[in-house]
Short mmCIF file of N, CA and C in Angstrom, two decimals:
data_model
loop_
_atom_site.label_atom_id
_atom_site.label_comp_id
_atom_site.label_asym_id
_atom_site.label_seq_id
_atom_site.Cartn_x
_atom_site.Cartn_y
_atom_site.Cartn_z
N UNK A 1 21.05 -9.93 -15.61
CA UNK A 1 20.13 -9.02 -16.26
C UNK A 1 18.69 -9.22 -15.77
N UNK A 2 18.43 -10.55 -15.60
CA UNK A 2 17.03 -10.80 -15.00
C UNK A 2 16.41 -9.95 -13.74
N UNK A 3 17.50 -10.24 -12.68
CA UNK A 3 17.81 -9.47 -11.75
C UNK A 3 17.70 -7.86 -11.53
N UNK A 4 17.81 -7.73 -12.46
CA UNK A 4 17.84 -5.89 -12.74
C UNK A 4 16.70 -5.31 -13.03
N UNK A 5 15.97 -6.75 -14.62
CA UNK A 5 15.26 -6.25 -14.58
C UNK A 5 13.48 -6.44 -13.24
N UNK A 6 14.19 -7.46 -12.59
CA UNK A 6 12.98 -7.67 -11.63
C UNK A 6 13.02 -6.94 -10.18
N UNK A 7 14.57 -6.19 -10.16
CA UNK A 7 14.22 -4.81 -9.52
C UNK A 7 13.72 -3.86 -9.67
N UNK A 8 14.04 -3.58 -11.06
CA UNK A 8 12.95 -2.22 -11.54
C UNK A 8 11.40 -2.46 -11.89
N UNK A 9 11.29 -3.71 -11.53
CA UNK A 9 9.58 -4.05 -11.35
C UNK A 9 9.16 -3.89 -10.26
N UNK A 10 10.23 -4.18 -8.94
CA UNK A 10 9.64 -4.65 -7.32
C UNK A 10 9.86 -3.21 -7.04
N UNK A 11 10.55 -2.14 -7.53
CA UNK A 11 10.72 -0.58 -6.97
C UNK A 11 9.64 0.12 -7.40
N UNK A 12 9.37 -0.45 -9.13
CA UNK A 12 8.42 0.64 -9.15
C UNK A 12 7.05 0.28 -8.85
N UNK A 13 6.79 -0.83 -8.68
CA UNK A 13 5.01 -1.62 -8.37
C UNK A 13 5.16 -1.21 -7.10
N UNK A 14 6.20 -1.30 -5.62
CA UNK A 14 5.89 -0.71 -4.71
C UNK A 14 5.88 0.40 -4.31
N UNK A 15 6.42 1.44 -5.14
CA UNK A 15 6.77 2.97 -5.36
C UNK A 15 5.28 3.37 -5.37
N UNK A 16 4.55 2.90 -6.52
CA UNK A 16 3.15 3.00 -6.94
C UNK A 16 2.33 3.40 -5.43
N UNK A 17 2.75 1.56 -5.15
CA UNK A 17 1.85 1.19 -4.38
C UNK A 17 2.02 2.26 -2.91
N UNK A 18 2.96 2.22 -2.49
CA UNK A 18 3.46 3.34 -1.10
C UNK A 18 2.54 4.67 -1.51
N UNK A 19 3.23 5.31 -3.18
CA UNK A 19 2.53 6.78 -3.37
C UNK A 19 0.47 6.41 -3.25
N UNK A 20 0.42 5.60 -3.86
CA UNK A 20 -1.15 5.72 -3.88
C UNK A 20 -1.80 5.47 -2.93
N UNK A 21 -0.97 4.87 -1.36
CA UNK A 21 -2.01 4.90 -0.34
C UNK A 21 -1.12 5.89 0.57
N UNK A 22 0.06 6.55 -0.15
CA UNK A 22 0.34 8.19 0.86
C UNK A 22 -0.20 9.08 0.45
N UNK A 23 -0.90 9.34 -0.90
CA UNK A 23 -1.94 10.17 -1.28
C UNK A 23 -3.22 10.14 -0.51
N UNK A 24 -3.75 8.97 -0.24
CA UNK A 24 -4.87 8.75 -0.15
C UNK A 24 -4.65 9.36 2.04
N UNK A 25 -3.52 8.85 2.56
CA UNK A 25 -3.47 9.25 3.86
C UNK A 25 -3.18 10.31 3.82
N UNK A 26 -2.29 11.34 3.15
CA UNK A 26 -2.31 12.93 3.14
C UNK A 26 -3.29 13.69 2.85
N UNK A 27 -3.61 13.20 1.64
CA UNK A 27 -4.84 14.42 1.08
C UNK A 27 -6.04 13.97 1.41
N UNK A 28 -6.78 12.51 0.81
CA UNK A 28 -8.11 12.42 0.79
C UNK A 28 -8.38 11.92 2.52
N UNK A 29 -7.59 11.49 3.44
CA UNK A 29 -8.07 11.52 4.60
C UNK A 29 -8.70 12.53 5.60
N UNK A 30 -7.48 13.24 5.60
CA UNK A 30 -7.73 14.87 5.98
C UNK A 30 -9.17 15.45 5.61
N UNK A 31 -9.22 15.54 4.32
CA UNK A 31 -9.83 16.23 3.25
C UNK A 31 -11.58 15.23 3.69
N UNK A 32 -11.52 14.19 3.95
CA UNK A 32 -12.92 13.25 4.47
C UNK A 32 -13.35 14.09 5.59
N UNK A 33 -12.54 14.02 6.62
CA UNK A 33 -13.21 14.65 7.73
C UNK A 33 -13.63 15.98 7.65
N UNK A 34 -13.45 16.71 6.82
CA UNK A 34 -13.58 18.08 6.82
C UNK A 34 -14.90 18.43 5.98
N UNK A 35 -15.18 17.46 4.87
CA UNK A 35 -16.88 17.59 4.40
C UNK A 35 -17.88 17.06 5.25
N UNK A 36 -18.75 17.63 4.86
CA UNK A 36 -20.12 16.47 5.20
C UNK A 36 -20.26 15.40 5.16
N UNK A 37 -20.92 14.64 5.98
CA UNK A 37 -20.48 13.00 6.27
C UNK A 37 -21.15 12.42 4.99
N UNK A 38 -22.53 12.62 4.31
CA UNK A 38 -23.09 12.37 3.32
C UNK A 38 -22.21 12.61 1.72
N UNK A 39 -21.11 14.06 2.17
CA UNK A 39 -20.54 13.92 0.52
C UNK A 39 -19.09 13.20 0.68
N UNK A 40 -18.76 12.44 2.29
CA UNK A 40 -17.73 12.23 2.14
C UNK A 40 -17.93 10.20 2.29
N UNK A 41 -18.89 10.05 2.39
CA UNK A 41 -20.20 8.72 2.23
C UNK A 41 -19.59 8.03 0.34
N UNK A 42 -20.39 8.90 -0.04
CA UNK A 42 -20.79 8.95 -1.62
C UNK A 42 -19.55 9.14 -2.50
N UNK A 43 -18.63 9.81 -1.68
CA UNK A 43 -17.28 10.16 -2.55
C UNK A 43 -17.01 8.64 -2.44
N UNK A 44 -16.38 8.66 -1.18
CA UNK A 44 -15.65 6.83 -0.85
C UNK A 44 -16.23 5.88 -1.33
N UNK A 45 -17.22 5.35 -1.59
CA UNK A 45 -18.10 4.73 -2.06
C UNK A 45 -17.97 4.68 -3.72
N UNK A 46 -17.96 5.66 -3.99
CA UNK A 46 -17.70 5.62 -5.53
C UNK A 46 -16.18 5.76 -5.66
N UNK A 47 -15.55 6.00 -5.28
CA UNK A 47 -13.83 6.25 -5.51
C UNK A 47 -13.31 4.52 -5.23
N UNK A 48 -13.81 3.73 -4.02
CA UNK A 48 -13.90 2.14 -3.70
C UNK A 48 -14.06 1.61 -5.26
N UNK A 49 -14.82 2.18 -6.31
CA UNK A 49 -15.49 1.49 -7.39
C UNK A 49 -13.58 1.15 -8.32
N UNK A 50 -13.23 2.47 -8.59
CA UNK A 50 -11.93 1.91 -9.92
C UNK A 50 -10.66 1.43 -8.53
N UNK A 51 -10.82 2.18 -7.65
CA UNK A 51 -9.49 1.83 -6.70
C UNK A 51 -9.29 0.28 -6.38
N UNK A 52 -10.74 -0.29 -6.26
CA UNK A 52 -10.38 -1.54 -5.63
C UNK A 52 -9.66 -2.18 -6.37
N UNK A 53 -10.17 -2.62 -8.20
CA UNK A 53 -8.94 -3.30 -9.30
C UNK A 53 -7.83 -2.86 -9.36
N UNK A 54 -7.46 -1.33 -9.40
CA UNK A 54 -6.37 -0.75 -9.55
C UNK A 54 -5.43 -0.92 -8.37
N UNK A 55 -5.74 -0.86 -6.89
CA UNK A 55 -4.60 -1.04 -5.90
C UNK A 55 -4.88 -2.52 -5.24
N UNK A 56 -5.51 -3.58 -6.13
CA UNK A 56 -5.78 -4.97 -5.64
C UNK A 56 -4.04 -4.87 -6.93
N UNK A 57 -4.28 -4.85 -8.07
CA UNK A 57 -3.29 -4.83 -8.90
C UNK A 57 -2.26 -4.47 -8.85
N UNK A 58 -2.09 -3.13 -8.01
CA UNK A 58 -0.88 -2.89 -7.61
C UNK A 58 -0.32 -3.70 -6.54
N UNK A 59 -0.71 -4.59 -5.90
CA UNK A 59 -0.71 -4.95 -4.12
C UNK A 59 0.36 -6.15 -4.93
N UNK A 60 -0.62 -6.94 -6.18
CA UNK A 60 0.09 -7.99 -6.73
C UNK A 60 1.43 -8.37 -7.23
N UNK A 61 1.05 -7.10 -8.06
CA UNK A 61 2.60 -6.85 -8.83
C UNK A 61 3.79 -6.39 -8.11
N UNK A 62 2.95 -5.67 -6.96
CA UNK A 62 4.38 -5.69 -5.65
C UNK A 62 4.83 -6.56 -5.00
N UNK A 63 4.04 -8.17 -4.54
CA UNK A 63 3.99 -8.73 -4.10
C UNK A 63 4.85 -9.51 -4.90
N UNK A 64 4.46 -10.17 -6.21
CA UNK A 64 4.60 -11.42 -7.13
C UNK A 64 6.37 -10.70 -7.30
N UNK A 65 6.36 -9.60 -7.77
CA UNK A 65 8.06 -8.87 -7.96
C UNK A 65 8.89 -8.91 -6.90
N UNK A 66 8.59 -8.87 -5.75
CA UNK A 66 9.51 -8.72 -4.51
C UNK A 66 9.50 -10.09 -4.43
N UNK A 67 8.60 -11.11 -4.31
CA UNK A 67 9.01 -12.68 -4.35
C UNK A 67 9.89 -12.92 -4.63
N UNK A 68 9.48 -12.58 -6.59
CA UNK A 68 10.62 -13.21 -7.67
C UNK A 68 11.94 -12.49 -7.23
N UNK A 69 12.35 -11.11 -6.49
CA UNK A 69 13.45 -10.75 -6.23
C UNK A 69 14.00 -11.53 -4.74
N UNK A 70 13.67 -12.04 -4.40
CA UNK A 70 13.85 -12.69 -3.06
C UNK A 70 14.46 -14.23 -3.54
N UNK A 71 13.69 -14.95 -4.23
CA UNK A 71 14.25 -16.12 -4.94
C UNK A 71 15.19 -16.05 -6.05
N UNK A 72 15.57 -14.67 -6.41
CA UNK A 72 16.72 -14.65 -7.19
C UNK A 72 17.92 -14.02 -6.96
N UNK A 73 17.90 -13.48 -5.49
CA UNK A 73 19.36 -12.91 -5.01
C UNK A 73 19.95 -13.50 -4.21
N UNK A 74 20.40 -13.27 -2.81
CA UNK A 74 21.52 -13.83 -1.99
C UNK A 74 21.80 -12.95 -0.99
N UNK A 75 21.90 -13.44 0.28
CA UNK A 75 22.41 -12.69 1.05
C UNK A 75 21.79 -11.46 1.56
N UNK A 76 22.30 -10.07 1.66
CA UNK A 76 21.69 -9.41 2.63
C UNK A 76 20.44 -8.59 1.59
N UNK A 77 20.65 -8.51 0.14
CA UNK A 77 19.41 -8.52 -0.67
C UNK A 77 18.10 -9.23 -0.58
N UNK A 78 18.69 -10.48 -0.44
CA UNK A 78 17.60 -11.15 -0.24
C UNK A 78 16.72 -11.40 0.76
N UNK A 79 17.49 -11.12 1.81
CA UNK A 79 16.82 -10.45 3.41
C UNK A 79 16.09 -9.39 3.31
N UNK A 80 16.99 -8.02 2.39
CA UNK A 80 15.61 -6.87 2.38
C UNK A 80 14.30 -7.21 1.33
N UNK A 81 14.55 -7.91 -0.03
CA UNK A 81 13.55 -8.30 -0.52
C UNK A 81 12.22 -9.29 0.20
N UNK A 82 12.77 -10.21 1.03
CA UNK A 82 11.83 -11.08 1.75
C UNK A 82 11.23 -10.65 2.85
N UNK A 83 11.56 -9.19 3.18
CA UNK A 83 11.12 -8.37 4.11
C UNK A 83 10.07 -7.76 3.25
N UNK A 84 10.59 -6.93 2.28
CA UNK A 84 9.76 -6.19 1.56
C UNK A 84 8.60 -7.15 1.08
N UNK A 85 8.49 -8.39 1.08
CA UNK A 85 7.60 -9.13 -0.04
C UNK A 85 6.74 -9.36 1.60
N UNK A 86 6.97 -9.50 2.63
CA UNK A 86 5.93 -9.33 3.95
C UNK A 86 5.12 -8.26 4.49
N UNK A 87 6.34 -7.23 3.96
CA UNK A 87 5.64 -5.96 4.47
C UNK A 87 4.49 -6.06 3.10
N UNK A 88 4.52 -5.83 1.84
CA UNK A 88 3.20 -6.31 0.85
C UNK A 88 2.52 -7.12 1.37
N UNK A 89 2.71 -7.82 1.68
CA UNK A 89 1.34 -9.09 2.10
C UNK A 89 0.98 -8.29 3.01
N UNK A 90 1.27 -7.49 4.19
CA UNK A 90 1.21 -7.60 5.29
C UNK A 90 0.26 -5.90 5.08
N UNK A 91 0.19 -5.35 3.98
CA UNK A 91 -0.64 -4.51 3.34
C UNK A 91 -1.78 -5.11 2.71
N UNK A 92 -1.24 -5.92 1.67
CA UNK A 92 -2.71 -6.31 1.19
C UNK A 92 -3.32 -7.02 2.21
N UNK A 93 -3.31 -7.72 3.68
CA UNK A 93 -4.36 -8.46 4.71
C UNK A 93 -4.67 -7.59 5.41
N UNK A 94 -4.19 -6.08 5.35
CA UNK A 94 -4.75 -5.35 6.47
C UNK A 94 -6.02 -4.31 5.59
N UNK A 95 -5.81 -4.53 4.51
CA UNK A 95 -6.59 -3.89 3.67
C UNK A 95 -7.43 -4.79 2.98
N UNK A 96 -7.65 -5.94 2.98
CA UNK A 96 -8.70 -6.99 2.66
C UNK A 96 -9.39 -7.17 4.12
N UNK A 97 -8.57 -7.28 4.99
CA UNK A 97 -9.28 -7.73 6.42
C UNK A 97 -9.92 -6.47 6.94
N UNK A 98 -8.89 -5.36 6.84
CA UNK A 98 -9.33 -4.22 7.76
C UNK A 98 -10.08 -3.16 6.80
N UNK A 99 -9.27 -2.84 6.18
CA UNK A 99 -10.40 -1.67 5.04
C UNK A 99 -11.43 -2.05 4.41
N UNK A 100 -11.51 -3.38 3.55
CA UNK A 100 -12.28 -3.74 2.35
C UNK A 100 -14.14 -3.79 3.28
N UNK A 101 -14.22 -4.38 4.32
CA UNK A 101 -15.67 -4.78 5.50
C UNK A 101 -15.90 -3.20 5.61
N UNK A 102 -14.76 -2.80 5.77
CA UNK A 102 -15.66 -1.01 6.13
C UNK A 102 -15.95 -0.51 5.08
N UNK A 103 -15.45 -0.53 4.00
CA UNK A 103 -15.38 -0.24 2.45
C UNK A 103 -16.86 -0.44 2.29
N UNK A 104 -17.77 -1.65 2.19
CA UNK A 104 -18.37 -2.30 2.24
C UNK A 104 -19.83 -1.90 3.35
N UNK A 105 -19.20 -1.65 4.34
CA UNK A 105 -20.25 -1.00 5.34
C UNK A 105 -20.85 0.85 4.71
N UNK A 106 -19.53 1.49 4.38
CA UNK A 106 -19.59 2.32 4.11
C UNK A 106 -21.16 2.99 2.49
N UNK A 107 -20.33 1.49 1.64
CA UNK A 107 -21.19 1.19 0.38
C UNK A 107 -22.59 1.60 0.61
N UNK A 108 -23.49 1.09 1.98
CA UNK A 108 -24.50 0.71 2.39
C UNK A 108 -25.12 1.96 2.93
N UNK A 109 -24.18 3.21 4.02
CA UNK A 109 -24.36 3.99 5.03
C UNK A 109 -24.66 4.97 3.50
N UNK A 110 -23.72 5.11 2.34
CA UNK A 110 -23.94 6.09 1.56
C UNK A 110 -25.61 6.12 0.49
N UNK A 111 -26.11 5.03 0.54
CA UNK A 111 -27.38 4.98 0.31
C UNK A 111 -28.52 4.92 1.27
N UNK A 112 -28.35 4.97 2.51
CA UNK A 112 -29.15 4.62 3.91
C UNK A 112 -28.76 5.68 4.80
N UNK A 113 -28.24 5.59 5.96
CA UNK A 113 -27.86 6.10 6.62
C UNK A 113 -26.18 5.49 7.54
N UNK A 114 -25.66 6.61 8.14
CA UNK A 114 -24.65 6.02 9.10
C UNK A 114 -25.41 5.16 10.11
N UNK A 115 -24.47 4.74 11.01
CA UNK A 115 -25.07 4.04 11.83
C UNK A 115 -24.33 5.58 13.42
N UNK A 116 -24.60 5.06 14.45
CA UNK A 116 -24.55 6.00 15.57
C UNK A 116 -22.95 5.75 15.86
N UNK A 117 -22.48 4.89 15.69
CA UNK A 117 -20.95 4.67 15.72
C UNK A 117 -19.87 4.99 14.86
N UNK A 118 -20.58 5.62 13.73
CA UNK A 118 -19.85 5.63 12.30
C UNK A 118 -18.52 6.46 12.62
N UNK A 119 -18.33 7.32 13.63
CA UNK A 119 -17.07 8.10 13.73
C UNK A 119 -15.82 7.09 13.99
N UNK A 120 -16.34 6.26 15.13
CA UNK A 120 -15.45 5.11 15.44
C UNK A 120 -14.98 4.05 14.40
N UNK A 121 -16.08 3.83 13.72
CA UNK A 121 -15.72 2.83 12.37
C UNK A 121 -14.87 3.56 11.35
N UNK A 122 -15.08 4.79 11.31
CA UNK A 122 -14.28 5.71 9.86
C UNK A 122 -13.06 5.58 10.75
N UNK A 123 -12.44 6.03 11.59
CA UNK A 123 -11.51 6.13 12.68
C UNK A 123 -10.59 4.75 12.51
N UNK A 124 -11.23 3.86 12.62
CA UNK A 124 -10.63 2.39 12.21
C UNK A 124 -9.98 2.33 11.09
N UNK A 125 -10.76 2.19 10.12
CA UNK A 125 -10.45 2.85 9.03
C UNK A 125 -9.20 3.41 8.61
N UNK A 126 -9.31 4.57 9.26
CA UNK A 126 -7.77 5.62 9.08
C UNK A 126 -6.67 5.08 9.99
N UNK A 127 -7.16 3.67 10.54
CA UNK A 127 -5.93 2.98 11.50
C UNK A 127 -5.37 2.05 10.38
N UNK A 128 -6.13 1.37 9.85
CA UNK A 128 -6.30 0.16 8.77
C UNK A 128 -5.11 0.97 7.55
N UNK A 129 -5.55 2.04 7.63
CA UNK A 129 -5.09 3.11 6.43
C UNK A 129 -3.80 3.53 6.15
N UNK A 130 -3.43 4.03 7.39
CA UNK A 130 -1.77 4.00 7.95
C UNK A 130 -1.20 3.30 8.42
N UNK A 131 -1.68 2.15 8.42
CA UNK A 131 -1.15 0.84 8.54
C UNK A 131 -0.27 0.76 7.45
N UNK A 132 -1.35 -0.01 6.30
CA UNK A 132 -1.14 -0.35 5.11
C UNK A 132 -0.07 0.53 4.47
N UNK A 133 -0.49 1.91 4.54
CA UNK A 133 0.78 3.18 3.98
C UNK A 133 1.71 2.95 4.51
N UNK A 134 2.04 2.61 6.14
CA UNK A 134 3.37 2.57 6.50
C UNK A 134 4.13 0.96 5.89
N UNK A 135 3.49 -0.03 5.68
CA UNK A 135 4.36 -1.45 5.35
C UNK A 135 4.66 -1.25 3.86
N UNK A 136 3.75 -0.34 2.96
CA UNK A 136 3.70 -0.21 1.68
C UNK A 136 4.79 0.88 1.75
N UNK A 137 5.08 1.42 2.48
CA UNK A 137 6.65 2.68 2.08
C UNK A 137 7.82 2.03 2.73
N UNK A 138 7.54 1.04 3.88
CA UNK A 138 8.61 0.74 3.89
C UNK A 138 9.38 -0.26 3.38
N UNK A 139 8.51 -1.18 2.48
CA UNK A 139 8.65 -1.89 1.72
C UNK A 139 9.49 -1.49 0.75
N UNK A 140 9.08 -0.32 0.27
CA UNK A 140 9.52 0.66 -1.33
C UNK A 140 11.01 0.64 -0.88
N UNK A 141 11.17 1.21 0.84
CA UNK A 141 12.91 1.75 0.83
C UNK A 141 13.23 0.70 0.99
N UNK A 142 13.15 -0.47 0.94
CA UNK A 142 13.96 -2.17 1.42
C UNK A 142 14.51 -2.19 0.08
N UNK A 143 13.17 -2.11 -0.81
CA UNK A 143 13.71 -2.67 -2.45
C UNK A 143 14.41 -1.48 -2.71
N UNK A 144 14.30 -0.23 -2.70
CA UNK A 144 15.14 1.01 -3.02
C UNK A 144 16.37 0.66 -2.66
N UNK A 145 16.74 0.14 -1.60
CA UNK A 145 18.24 -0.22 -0.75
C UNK A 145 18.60 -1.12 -2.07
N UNK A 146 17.79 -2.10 -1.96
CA UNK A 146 18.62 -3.40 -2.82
C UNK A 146 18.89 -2.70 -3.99
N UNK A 147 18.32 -2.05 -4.47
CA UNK A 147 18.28 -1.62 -5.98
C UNK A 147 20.06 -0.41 -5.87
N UNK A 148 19.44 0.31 -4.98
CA UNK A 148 20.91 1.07 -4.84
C UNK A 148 22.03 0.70 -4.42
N UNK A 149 22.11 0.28 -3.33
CA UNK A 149 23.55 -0.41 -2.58
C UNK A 149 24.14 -0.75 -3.42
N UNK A 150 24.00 -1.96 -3.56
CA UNK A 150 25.08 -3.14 -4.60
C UNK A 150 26.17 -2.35 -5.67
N UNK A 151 24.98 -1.28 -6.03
CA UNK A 151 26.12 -0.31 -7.13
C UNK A 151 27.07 0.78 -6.15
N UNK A 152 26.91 1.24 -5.08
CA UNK A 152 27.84 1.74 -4.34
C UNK A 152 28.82 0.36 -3.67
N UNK A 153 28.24 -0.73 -3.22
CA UNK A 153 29.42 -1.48 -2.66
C UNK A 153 30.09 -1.69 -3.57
N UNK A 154 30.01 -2.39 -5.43
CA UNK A 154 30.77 -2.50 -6.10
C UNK A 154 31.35 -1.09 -6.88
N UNK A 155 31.28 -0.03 -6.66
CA UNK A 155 32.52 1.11 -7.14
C UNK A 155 33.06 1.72 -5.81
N UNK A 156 32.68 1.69 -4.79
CA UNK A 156 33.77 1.68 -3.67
C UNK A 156 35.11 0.54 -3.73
N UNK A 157 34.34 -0.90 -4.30
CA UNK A 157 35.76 -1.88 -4.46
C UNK A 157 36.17 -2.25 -5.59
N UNK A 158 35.99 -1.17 -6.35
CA UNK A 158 36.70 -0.81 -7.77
C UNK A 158 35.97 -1.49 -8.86
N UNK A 159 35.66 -2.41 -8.33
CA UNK A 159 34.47 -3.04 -9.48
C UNK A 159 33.65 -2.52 -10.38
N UNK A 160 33.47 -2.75 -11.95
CA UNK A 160 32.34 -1.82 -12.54
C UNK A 160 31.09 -2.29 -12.28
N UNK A 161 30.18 -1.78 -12.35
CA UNK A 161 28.48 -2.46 -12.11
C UNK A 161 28.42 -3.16 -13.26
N UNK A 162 27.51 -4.27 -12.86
CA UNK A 162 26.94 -4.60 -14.27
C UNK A 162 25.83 -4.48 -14.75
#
């Protein structure tokens, strides 16, 4: 039962986590380049303000859940969970290392000015960006697998789930 229930923690904290930085690469990326560099400055800058607690929090609870599912299964579960609990880390360092300094630069450009490079730095950015989105979704389908399989291998061999 533990088990079950610390899958439906590691699916849905990384579910979260995948949707809220595939939102942010579908819509608000796109949607940056297409305003003015000053309202798209001031947006990020203030949107950085609730996002950072909220997807530092999500990064965790994906992280700390895919652990605990990794140290509590076996076998080829526990291979996709200990995958999935890298691909999280491997989001939250590209987004502490790579996003959070531009985050930060950005903070500065929206009260001052850009600097003459700023296309190249935002550009980074949206590398840092789809980074993170791609280890954070593929994370989601590792734990999605674990979460689903097991109940198709056991009623293919007649077994009831438990």
């Amino acid at each position: 039962m533990r088990v079950r229930a610390t899958k439906g923690i590691a699916v849905a904290a990384t579910g979260l986590l995948a949707g809220a930085f595939g939102y942010g690469a579908v819509n608000l990326g796109p949607t940056f380049w297409e305003v003015p560099l000053d309202m798209r400055l001031t947006f990020h800058a203030e949107l950085m303000k609730m996002n950072s607690p909220v997807m530092l929090s999500a990064m965790a609870v994906a992280g700390v859940s895919s652990l605990a599912l990794t140290l509590q299964t076996r076998g080829r579960e526990r291979a996709l969970a200990a995958a999935a609990t890298l691909l999280v880390g491997t989001s939250f360092l590209v987004t502490r290392f790579g996003n959070v300094p531009i985050n930060a630069r950005i903070k500065v450009w929206a009260t001052t000015s850009a600097p003459a490079d700023y296309a190249e730095i935002l550009h980074r950015w949206d590398l840092f960006n789809r980074t993170r989105t791609s280890t954070a979704l593929i994370a989601f389908v590792l734990l999605v697998i674990t979460a689903v399989a097991p109940l198709q291998d056991r009623r293919e061999s007649g077994s009831a789930p438990s």
